Coordinates of C-alpha atoms and ligand atoms in Angstrom, one line a residue:
M1 CA 177.8 -58.6 199.6
Q2 CA 175.5 -60.8 197.6
Y3 CA 178.3 -61.6 195.4
D4 CA 180.6 -62.6 198.3
L5 CA 178.0 -65.0 199.6
V6 CA 177.6 -66.7 196.2
E7 CA 181.4 -67.0 195.9
K8 CA 181.6 -68.4 199.4
L9 CA 178.9 -70.9 198.6
K10 CA 180.5 -71.9 195.4
K11 CA 183.8 -72.5 197.2
E12 CA 182.1 -74.6 199.8
I13 CA 180.3 -76.6 197.2
S14 CA 183.5 -77.2 195.2
G15 CA 185.1 -78.5 198.3
F16 CA 182.3 -80.9 198.9
R17 CA 183.2 -84.5 198.2
D18 CA 180.4 -86.9 197.5
E19 CA 182.4 -89.8 198.9
P20 CA 181.3 -91.1 202.3
E21 CA 184.2 -92.3 204.4
L22 CA 184.1 -96.1 204.8
E23 CA 184.2 -97.1 208.4
A24 CA 185.3 -100.6 209.2
V25 CA 182.2 -101.5 211.1
G26 CA 179.5 -104.0 210.1
L27 CA 176.5 -105.6 211.5
V28 CA 175.6 -109.2 212.0
V29 CA 172.6 -110.1 209.8
E30 CA 172.5 -113.8 210.3
A31 CA 174.1 -116.0 213.0
G32 CA 174.2 -119.7 213.9
D33 CA 176.4 -122.8 214.0
G34 CA 179.6 -120.8 214.6
I35 CA 179.0 -118.8 211.4
V36 CA 178.0 -115.2 211.1
K37 CA 176.9 -113.2 208.0
I38 CA 177.9 -109.6 208.2
S39 CA 176.7 -106.6 206.2
G40 CA 178.9 -103.6 205.9
L41 CA 182.7 -103.9 206.4
Y42 CA 183.2 -103.4 202.7
N43 CA 187.0 -103.2 202.9
A44 CA 187.6 -106.4 204.8
Q45 CA 190.1 -108.7 203.3
S46 CA 190.0 -112.5 203.1
Q47 CA 191.2 -114.1 206.3
E48 CA 191.0 -110.8 208.2
L49 CA 190.5 -111.1 211.9
L50 CA 187.2 -109.5 212.9
V51 CA 185.9 -108.6 216.3
V52 CA 182.2 -109.3 217.1
E53 CA 180.8 -107.4 220.0
T54 CA 178.5 -109.6 222.0
E55 CA 176.8 -109.0 225.4
D56 CA 179.4 -111.3 227.0
G57 CA 182.3 -109.3 225.5
D58 CA 184.2 -109.3 222.2
I59 CA 184.9 -112.5 220.3
F60 CA 187.0 -113.1 217.3
A61 CA 185.9 -114.2 213.9
V62 CA 187.7 -114.7 210.6
A63 CA 186.4 -113.4 207.3
F64 CA 186.0 -116.3 204.9
N65 CA 183.5 -115.6 202.2
L66 CA 183.8 -112.1 200.7
E67 CA 180.6 -111.6 198.6
E68 CA 179.3 -108.5 197.0
H69 CA 177.0 -107.4 199.9
F70 CA 177.9 -109.7 202.7
I71 CA 180.8 -111.3 204.4
G72 CA 180.6 -114.9 205.7
A73 CA 182.8 -115.2 208.8
V74 CA 183.5 -118.1 211.2
L75 CA 183.6 -117.5 214.9
L76 CA 186.7 -118.6 216.7
G77 CA 185.3 -118.8 220.2
E78 CA 183.3 -121.6 221.7
A79 CA 179.6 -121.4 220.8
T80 CA 178.9 -118.0 222.3
P81 CA 175.5 -116.7 221.4
V82 CA 175.8 -113.9 218.8
R83 CA 172.7 -111.7 218.3
V84 CA 171.6 -110.4 214.9
G85 CA 172.5 -106.7 214.9
A86 CA 175.7 -107.1 216.9
R87 CA 178.5 -104.8 215.7
V88 CA 181.5 -106.2 214.0
R89 CA 184.8 -104.3 213.7
G90 CA 187.5 -105.1 211.2
T91 CA 191.1 -105.2 212.5
G92 CA 192.9 -104.8 209.2
A93 CA 195.2 -107.7 210.1
V94 CA 195.1 -111.2 208.7
L95 CA 194.9 -113.9 211.3
S96 CA 198.2 -114.5 213.0
I97 CA 199.6 -116.4 216.0
P98 CA 202.1 -115.3 218.7
V99 CA 205.3 -117.2 218.3
G100 CA 208.4 -117.6 220.3
I101 CA 210.9 -120.0 221.9
E102 CA 208.6 -120.1 225.0
M103 CA 206.3 -122.3 223.1
I104 CA 208.7 -125.2 223.2
G105 CA 207.6 -127.8 225.7
R106 CA 204.0 -126.5 225.7
A107 CA 200.6 -127.4 224.3
V108 CA 198.8 -124.6 222.7
S109 CA 195.6 -123.9 220.8
P110 CA 195.7 -122.8 217.2
L111 CA 195.5 -119.2 218.5
G112 CA 198.6 -119.7 220.6
T113 CA 196.9 -119.9 224.0
A114 CA 198.1 -122.5 226.5
V115 CA 195.9 -125.6 226.8
D116 CA 198.2 -127.6 229.1
G117 CA 197.2 -125.9 232.4
K118 CA 200.8 -124.7 232.9
G119 CA 199.9 -121.0 232.8
S120 CA 200.2 -118.6 230.0
V121 CA 202.8 -119.3 227.3
F122 CA 204.1 -115.8 226.8
K123 CA 205.1 -113.5 229.7
D124 CA 204.3 -110.5 227.6
I125 CA 201.8 -111.5 224.9
D126 CA 201.6 -108.0 223.4
G127 CA 205.4 -107.9 223.0
A128 CA 205.5 -111.4 221.4
E129 CA 206.4 -111.8 217.8
T130 CA 203.6 -112.9 215.6
A131 CA 203.4 -115.0 212.5
P132 CA 200.6 -115.0 209.9
L133 CA 198.8 -118.3 209.7
E134 CA 198.7 -118.1 205.9
R135 CA 202.0 -117.3 204.2
K136 CA 203.3 -117.8 200.7
A137 CA 205.5 -120.9 200.4
P138 CA 209.3 -120.3 199.9
S139 CA 210.0 -119.7 196.2
V140 CA 212.1 -121.9 194.1
V141 CA 215.2 -119.8 194.4
A142 CA 215.0 -119.9 198.2
R143 CA 215.1 -123.7 198.2
E144 CA 217.8 -126.2 198.2
S145 CA 217.5 -129.9 197.4
V146 CA 216.8 -132.2 200.3
N147 CA 220.1 -133.9 201.4
V148 CA 220.1 -134.2 205.1
P149 CA 218.4 -137.3 206.6
L150 CA 215.6 -137.1 209.1
H151 CA 215.9 -140.4 210.9
T152 CA 212.6 -141.9 212.1
G153 CA 214.3 -144.5 214.2
I154 CA 212.1 -147.1 212.5
K155 CA 214.2 -149.6 210.7
A156 CA 211.9 -150.3 207.8
I157 CA 211.5 -146.6 207.0
D158 CA 215.1 -145.4 207.5
A159 CA 216.3 -148.4 205.4
M160 CA 213.8 -148.4 202.6
I161 CA 211.7 -145.2 202.7
P162 CA 214.3 -142.7 203.9
I163 CA 213.0 -139.2 204.7
G164 CA 215.0 -136.1 204.2
R165 CA 214.8 -132.8 206.0
G166 CA 212.4 -130.5 204.1
Q167 CA 210.5 -133.4 202.6
R168 CA 206.8 -134.0 202.8
E169 CA 206.1 -137.7 203.5
L170 CA 202.6 -138.9 203.9
I171 CA 201.6 -141.5 206.4
I172 CA 198.4 -143.2 205.2
G173 CA 196.3 -146.1 206.4
D174 CA 193.1 -147.2 207.9
R175 CA 192.1 -146.5 211.4
Q176 CA 194.2 -148.1 214.1
T177 CA 197.1 -149.2 211.9
G178 CA 199.8 -147.3 213.8
K179 CA 199.9 -144.0 211.9
T180 CA 200.2 -141.9 215.0
A181 CA 202.8 -144.3 216.4
I182 CA 205.1 -143.7 213.5
A183 CA 204.9 -140.0 213.9
I184 CA 205.4 -140.1 217.6
D185 CA 208.3 -142.5 217.3
T186 CA 209.9 -140.1 214.8
I187 CA 209.6 -137.3 217.3
L188 CA 211.0 -139.5 220.1
N189 CA 213.9 -140.5 217.9
Q190 CA 215.1 -136.9 217.5
K191 CA 216.4 -137.2 221.0
N192 CA 219.3 -139.3 219.5
E193 CA 220.1 -136.8 216.8
T194 CA 223.0 -134.5 216.9
N195 CA 221.4 -131.6 215.0
R196 CA 218.0 -132.1 216.6
P197 CA 215.0 -130.5 214.9
I198 CA 212.3 -128.8 216.8
C199 CA 209.2 -130.9 216.6
I200 CA 205.6 -129.8 216.3
Y201 CA 202.7 -132.2 216.7
V202 CA 199.4 -130.8 215.4
A203 CA 196.4 -132.8 216.7
I204 CA 193.3 -132.2 214.6
G205 CA 189.9 -133.5 215.6
Q206 CA 191.2 -136.1 218.0
K207 CA 189.7 -137.0 221.3
S208 CA 191.1 -134.8 224.1
A209 CA 192.0 -137.9 226.1
K210 CA 194.1 -139.2 223.2
I211 CA 195.9 -135.9 222.9
A212 CA 196.6 -135.9 226.6
R213 CA 198.0 -139.4 226.4
I214 CA 200.4 -138.3 223.6
I215 CA 201.6 -135.3 225.6
R216 CA 202.2 -137.7 228.5
V217 CA 204.2 -140.0 226.3
L218 CA 206.3 -137.2 225.0
E219 CA 206.9 -135.9 228.6
E220 CA 207.8 -139.3 229.9
A221 CA 210.3 -139.9 227.1
D222 CA 211.8 -136.5 227.8
A223 CA 210.9 -135.4 224.3
L224 CA 208.6 -132.6 225.2
K225 CA 211.6 -130.3 225.9
Y226 CA 212.0 -130.0 222.1
T227 CA 208.3 -130.4 221.1
I228 CA 205.3 -128.1 220.7
V229 CA 201.8 -129.6 220.6
V230 CA 199.1 -127.7 218.7
S231 CA 195.8 -129.0 219.9
A232 CA 192.4 -128.7 218.2
P233 CA 190.5 -131.6 219.7
A234 CA 187.2 -132.9 218.3
S235 CA 185.3 -130.8 220.8
A236 CA 186.9 -127.6 219.5
P237 CA 184.9 -125.5 216.9
A238 CA 185.4 -126.6 213.3
A239 CA 187.1 -123.2 212.7
L240 CA 189.9 -124.0 215.2
Q241 CA 190.4 -127.5 213.7
Y242 CA 190.6 -125.9 210.3
L243 CA 193.2 -123.4 211.5
A244 CA 195.3 -125.9 213.5
P245 CA 197.7 -127.1 210.8
F246 CA 198.3 -123.6 209.5
A247 CA 199.1 -122.5 213.1
G248 CA 201.6 -125.4 213.4
C249 CA 203.1 -124.5 210.1
A250 CA 203.4 -120.8 211.1
I251 CA 205.2 -121.8 214.3
G252 CA 207.5 -124.1 212.3
E253 CA 208.3 -121.3 209.9
Y254 CA 209.2 -119.0 212.7
F255 CA 212.0 -121.5 213.7
M256 CA 212.9 -122.3 210.1
D257 CA 213.5 -118.7 209.4
Q258 CA 216.1 -118.7 212.2
G259 CA 218.0 -121.4 210.3
K260 CA 216.7 -124.3 212.4
D261 CA 215.3 -127.6 211.3
V262 CA 211.7 -128.3 212.1
L263 CA 209.5 -131.4 211.9
V264 CA 205.7 -130.9 211.8
V265 CA 203.2 -133.7 212.1
Y266 CA 199.7 -133.1 210.9
D267 CA 197.5 -135.7 212.6
D268 CA 195.4 -135.9 210.6
L269 CA 194.5 -134.1 207.4
S270 CA 191.3 -136.2 206.8
K271 CA 189.8 -134.7 209.9
H272 CA 191.1 -131.3 208.8
A273 CA 189.3 -131.8 205.4
D274 CA 186.1 -132.7 207.3
A275 CA 186.3 -129.6 209.4
Y276 CA 186.8 -127.5 206.3
R277 CA 183.9 -129.2 204.6
E278 CA 181.7 -128.5 207.6
L279 CA 182.7 -124.8 207.5
S280 CA 182.2 -124.6 203.8
L281 CA 178.8 -126.2 203.9
L282 CA 177.7 -123.9 206.7
L283 CA 178.9 -120.9 204.6
R284 CA 176.9 -122.3 201.8
R285 CA 179.8 -122.8 199.4
P286 CA 178.8 -125.2 196.6
P287 CA 179.8 -128.7 197.5
G288 CA 181.8 -130.8 195.1
R289 CA 183.0 -134.3 195.0
E290 CA 182.2 -136.2 198.3
A291 CA 180.6 -132.9 199.4
Y292 CA 184.0 -131.4 199.9
P293 CA 184.3 -127.8 198.6
G294 CA 186.1 -127.4 195.3
D295 CA 189.2 -125.8 196.7
I296 CA 190.1 -128.6 199.1
F297 CA 193.1 -129.5 196.9
F298 CA 194.4 -125.9 197.1
L299 CA 193.8 -126.0 200.9
H300 CA 196.2 -128.9 201.4
S301 CA 198.7 -127.9 198.7
R302 CA 199.2 -124.5 200.1
L303 CA 199.8 -126.0 203.5
L304 CA 202.2 -128.7 202.4
E305 CA 204.0 -126.4 199.9
R306 CA 205.3 -124.5 202.9
A307 CA 207.5 -127.5 203.8
A308 CA 211.0 -126.6 202.5
R309 CA 214.7 -126.9 202.8
L310 CA 216.0 -123.3 202.5
S311 CA 219.2 -122.6 200.8
R312 CA 222.2 -121.2 202.7
E313 CA 221.5 -117.6 201.7
F314 CA 218.1 -117.9 203.3
G315 CA 219.4 -119.3 206.5
G316 CA 219.5 -123.0 205.6
G317 CA 216.6 -123.9 207.9
S318 CA 214.1 -126.7 207.0
L319 CA 210.5 -127.7 207.6
T320 CA 209.7 -131.3 207.2
A321 CA 206.1 -132.2 207.0
L322 CA 204.6 -135.6 208.0
P323 CA 200.9 -135.3 207.1
I324 CA 198.7 -138.2 208.2
I325 CA 195.6 -139.4 206.2
E326 CA 193.1 -142.0 207.4
T327 CA 191.6 -144.1 204.7
K328 CA 188.4 -146.1 204.8
L329 CA 188.9 -149.8 204.0
G330 CA 192.2 -149.0 202.3
D331 CA 190.6 -146.9 199.7
I332 CA 193.4 -144.5 198.6
S333 CA 191.4 -143.4 195.5
A334 CA 189.0 -141.4 197.6
Y335 CA 189.1 -137.6 197.0
V336 CA 191.2 -136.4 199.9
P337 CA 193.7 -139.2 200.0
T338 CA 194.5 -139.0 196.2
N339 CA 194.9 -135.2 196.6
V340 CA 197.3 -135.4 199.4
I341 CA 199.2 -138.3 197.7
S342 CA 199.7 -136.2 194.7
I343 CA 201.0 -133.2 196.8
T344 CA 203.5 -135.1 198.9
D345 CA 207.0 -136.5 198.0
G346 CA 206.2 -140.0 199.0
Q347 CA 203.9 -142.2 201.1
I348 CA 204.2 -144.7 203.9
Y349 CA 201.3 -147.1 203.4
L350 CA 200.0 -148.9 206.5
E351 CA 197.7 -151.9 206.2
S352 CA 195.3 -153.4 208.6
D353 CA 196.0 -156.9 207.4
L354 CA 199.7 -156.6 208.2
F355 CA 198.9 -155.0 211.5
T356 CA 196.6 -157.9 212.6
K357 CA 199.1 -160.4 211.4
G358 CA 201.5 -158.9 213.9
L359 CA 203.8 -157.4 211.2
R360 CA 204.2 -154.1 213.0
P361 CA 204.9 -151.4 211.9
A362 CA 202.4 -152.5 209.3
I363 CA 204.1 -150.9 206.4
N364 CA 203.4 -152.2 202.9
V365 CA 206.9 -151.9 201.6
G366 CA 205.9 -152.6 198.0
L367 CA 203.6 -149.6 197.8
S368 CA 205.5 -147.2 200.0
V369 CA 208.0 -144.7 198.4
S370 CA 210.1 -141.8 199.3
R371 CA 210.8 -139.8 196.1
V372 CA 213.5 -137.5 197.4
G373 CA 214.8 -139.0 200.6
S374 CA 217.3 -141.5 199.3
A375 CA 219.6 -138.5 198.4
A376 CA 219.6 -137.8 202.1
Q377 CA 220.1 -141.3 203.3
T378 CA 223.1 -141.9 205.6
K379 CA 225.9 -143.8 203.8
A380 CA 226.0 -146.3 206.6
I381 CA 222.4 -147.3 206.1
K382 CA 222.5 -147.1 202.3
K383 CA 225.4 -149.5 202.3
V384 CA 223.8 -152.1 204.4
A385 CA 220.2 -151.7 203.2
G386 CA 220.8 -151.3 199.5
R387 CA 219.6 -154.9 198.8
L388 CA 216.8 -154.9 201.4
R389 CA 214.0 -153.8 199.2
L390 CA 215.0 -156.3 196.5
E391 CA 215.3 -159.2 198.8
L392 CA 212.0 -158.5 200.4
A393 CA 210.3 -158.2 197.0
Q394 CA 211.8 -161.6 195.9
F395 CA 210.7 -163.0 199.2
R396 CA 207.1 -161.8 198.8
E397 CA 207.0 -163.5 195.4
L398 CA 208.3 -166.7 196.7
E399 CA 206.3 -166.6 199.9
A400 CA 203.3 -168.1 198.0
F401 CA 205.3 -171.3 197.5
V402 CA 206.2 -171.7 201.2
Q403 CA 203.6 -174.4 201.6
F404 CA 205.5 -176.6 199.1
A405 CA 208.8 -176.0 200.9
S406 CA 210.0 -179.6 200.6
D407 CA 209.9 -179.5 196.8
L408 CA 212.0 -176.3 196.6
D409 CA 215.6 -176.1 195.5
D410 CA 218.2 -174.9 197.9
V411 CA 218.6 -171.4 196.4
T412 CA 214.8 -170.7 196.7
K413 CA 214.7 -172.1 200.2
S414 CA 217.5 -169.9 201.4
K415 CA 215.9 -166.9 199.8
I416 CA 212.7 -167.6 201.7
H417 CA 214.6 -168.2 204.9
R418 CA 216.4 -164.9 204.5
G419 CA 213.1 -163.1 203.8
Q420 CA 211.7 -164.5 207.0
I421 CA 214.7 -163.4 209.0
L422 CA 214.5 -159.9 207.5
T423 CA 210.8 -159.7 208.1
E424 CA 211.5 -160.6 211.7
V425 CA 214.2 -158.0 212.0
L426 CA 212.0 -155.3 210.6
K427 CA 209.3 -155.8 213.2
Q428 CA 209.6 -153.1 215.8
S429 CA 207.4 -152.1 218.7
D430 CA 206.1 -148.6 219.0
L431 CA 207.8 -146.2 221.4
Q432 CA 211.1 -147.9 220.7
P433 CA 212.9 -145.9 218.0
L434 CA 216.5 -146.9 217.3
A435 CA 219.5 -144.6 216.8
F436 CA 220.6 -145.0 213.2
E437 CA 223.9 -146.6 214.1
R438 CA 222.0 -149.4 215.8
E439 CA 219.7 -149.7 212.8
A440 CA 222.8 -150.0 210.6
V441 CA 224.4 -152.7 212.8
I442 CA 221.4 -155.0 212.9
L443 CA 220.7 -154.6 209.2
F444 CA 224.3 -155.3 208.5
A445 CA 224.1 -158.5 210.5
A446 CA 220.8 -159.6 208.8
L447 CA 221.7 -158.8 205.2
G448 CA 225.2 -160.1 205.6
G449 CA 223.6 -163.5 206.4
Y450 CA 225.3 -163.7 209.8
I451 CA 222.1 -164.4 211.7
D452 CA 220.5 -166.9 209.3
E453 CA 221.1 -169.6 211.8
I454 CA 219.3 -167.9 214.7
P455 CA 215.9 -169.3 215.3
R456 CA 213.2 -166.8 214.2
A457 CA 211.6 -166.7 217.6
R458 CA 214.8 -165.5 219.1
I459 CA 215.7 -162.7 216.7
K460 CA 214.4 -159.9 218.9
E461 CA 216.3 -161.3 221.8
F462 CA 219.5 -161.6 219.7
E463 CA 219.1 -158.0 218.5
A464 CA 218.8 -156.6 222.0
G465 CA 221.8 -158.8 223.1
L466 CA 223.9 -157.7 220.2
F467 CA 223.4 -154.0 221.0
E468 CA 224.2 -154.6 224.6
Y469 CA 227.3 -156.6 223.7
I470 CA 228.6 -154.0 221.3
K471 CA 227.8 -151.2 223.7
S472 CA 229.8 -152.7 226.5
M473 CA 232.6 -154.4 224.5
H474 CA 233.1 -152.4 221.3
D475 CA 231.4 -149.1 221.9
D476 CA 233.8 -147.5 219.4
I477 CA 231.9 -149.2 216.6
F478 CA 228.7 -147.3 217.5
T479 CA 230.5 -144.0 218.0
K480 CA 232.4 -144.4 214.8
I481 CA 229.3 -145.1 212.7
A482 CA 227.5 -142.3 214.4
S483 CA 230.2 -139.8 213.7
S484 CA 231.4 -140.8 210.3
R485 CA 227.9 -141.9 209.2
M486 CA 229.4 -144.7 207.1
I487 CA 230.9 -148.1 207.5
D488 CA 234.3 -148.2 205.9
D489 CA 236.4 -151.4 205.3
E490 CA 238.0 -151.1 208.7
L491 CA 234.6 -150.8 210.5
D492 CA 233.3 -153.5 208.3
I493 CA 235.9 -155.9 209.7
A494 CA 235.5 -154.8 213.3
L495 CA 231.7 -155.1 213.1
T496 CA 231.8 -158.6 211.4
G497 CA 234.2 -159.7 214.2
A498 CA 231.9 -158.3 216.9
I499 CA 228.8 -160.0 215.4
R500 CA 230.6 -163.3 215.1
S501 CA 231.9 -163.3 218.6
F502 CA 228.4 -162.4 220.0
I503 CA 226.8 -165.2 218.0
Q504 CA 229.2 -167.6 219.8
I505 CA 228.1 -166.3 223.1
F506 CA 224.4 -166.2 222.1
A507 CA 224.5 -169.8 220.9
K508 CA 225.7 -171.1 224.2
Ligands
ATP1 P1 193.8 -143.9 214.8 O1 193.2 -144.3 213.5 O2 192.9 -144.2 215.9 O3 194.4 -142.6 214.8 P2 196.4 -144.9 214.3 O4 196.4 -145.4 213.0 O5 197.0 -143.6 214.6 O6 195.0 -145.0 214.9 P3 198.0 -145.7 216.6 O7 197.2 -145.0 217.5 O8 199.3 -145.2 216.3 O9 197.2 -146.0 215.2 O10 198.2 -147.2 217.0 C1 197.1 -148.1 217.3 C2 197.5 -149.1 218.4 O11 198.5 -149.9 217.9 C3 198.1 -148.4 219.6 O12 197.6 -149.1 220.8 C4 199.6 -148.6 219.5 O13 200.2 -148.8 220.7 C5 199.6 -149.9 218.7 N1 200.8 -149.9 217.8 C6 201.2 -149.0 216.9 N2 202.3 -149.3 216.3 C7 202.8 -150.4 216.9 C8 204.0 -151.3 216.7 N3 204.9 -151.0 215.9 N4 204.1 -152.3 217.5 C9 203.1 -152.6 218.4 N5 202.0 -151.9 218.6 C10 201.8 -150.9 217.9
MG2 MG1 196.2 -141.7 215.1

């Protein structure tokens, strides 16, 4: 009897495990400024979605800092008061966003909820597919070289700084130099394209009124039907501003994985860096250069690396990224600008000086480059614009002598004159992107020297008239360039003829 009891006890003791089960529950030990410090929750992973139980209901947070005894998390809701001692549950899932075709034409928050007052985006939010906000960039084998153009509809860019689908091209410049305008024009221009990409405009830290204006512009130009706006205005918590570009990228990847082409604009990554700095400082991460945390380079590189042109085996989709960076007094050597410059495949530099002189878009052609796009440039534009960069460079050198114009020889004079004509041709108002066949036609006329005799003040008028004339009298020229994407000898002759006869009419 005694023996039995001892045996029983022995058995029970041997079955005893001295390992308490870990329950995914923690407690808030510190709260404030949209940040909570949590104890417990030992098995939380980085970027895991957490649920904080407050008196007003559950709110979401994301695990950011995983330390030995504590987790630093950022709250995703508006400044809801969180009490010390509040319970926190882990969800086991990293942060993701619902995605789907329903998003097209809508403005959403970085968490996928509607912000345009048109009702919920998804009929069945629980049934919707989700995409993780952070995902590994496509590997080298999944990629193909960039060889399909992404026309911006802006003459200077398509001719000299061509962008290809899957490329990352930075738009950089001081405030109010037309950065957003270039991105928006590019979105508007996709209306003209045959294989139209889905466009995603990510607004980070901008005034709500400005974002509303952009949505209105897209709507009025009938471009919202293929565009998604991801909005994290200045009034949104820093956490949401931080997440916005990743959300835009995740939505883009969803479509890219289906073999579609996608264009994503990040407007702008300077404000994104500021939001990240704010979060990092609140989380007491050590500040580095310009008080940005040390991993700011990694932040932007892991975002922009996700832009890709996938090979055919992987569906052949693409994600083109147009990040925007705002500089201060043209200083491109500041921390965030240099980082992003080094991550991207090229830059479009905008300058206040040019902008105030009326040279708009205010692109500094000498400094701007596109390192991969020329492989994707349409033959038609390549043929007519091949010499454009060179002629403009020569013109800039000679421009200094303009004041002594009477002493110049004829060759120099004509070079200066041509440069002035080209400069005039490259001026383009915002919200007026041109289909590439039209760009090809006007550049053909300008670089062929056909419009050297037109007074500079009338160049814009001439351009509009020429398009009108060709459209009504020789529409086949436009359709042929658009379909064959090149100007062969036959088209060359037809186009020269059309331009000559219009010049006769125009001169009268
Ligand atoms: P911010 O720093 O405020 O974001 P930004 O650099 O994005 O400014 P935009 O908002 O695009 O600049 O443009 C500033 C102003 O210049 C706008 O009023 C816009 O309409 C005008 N603008 C931009 N591009 C052109 C252009 N090519 N021709 C004429 N006006 C333009
Ligand atoms: Mg802007």
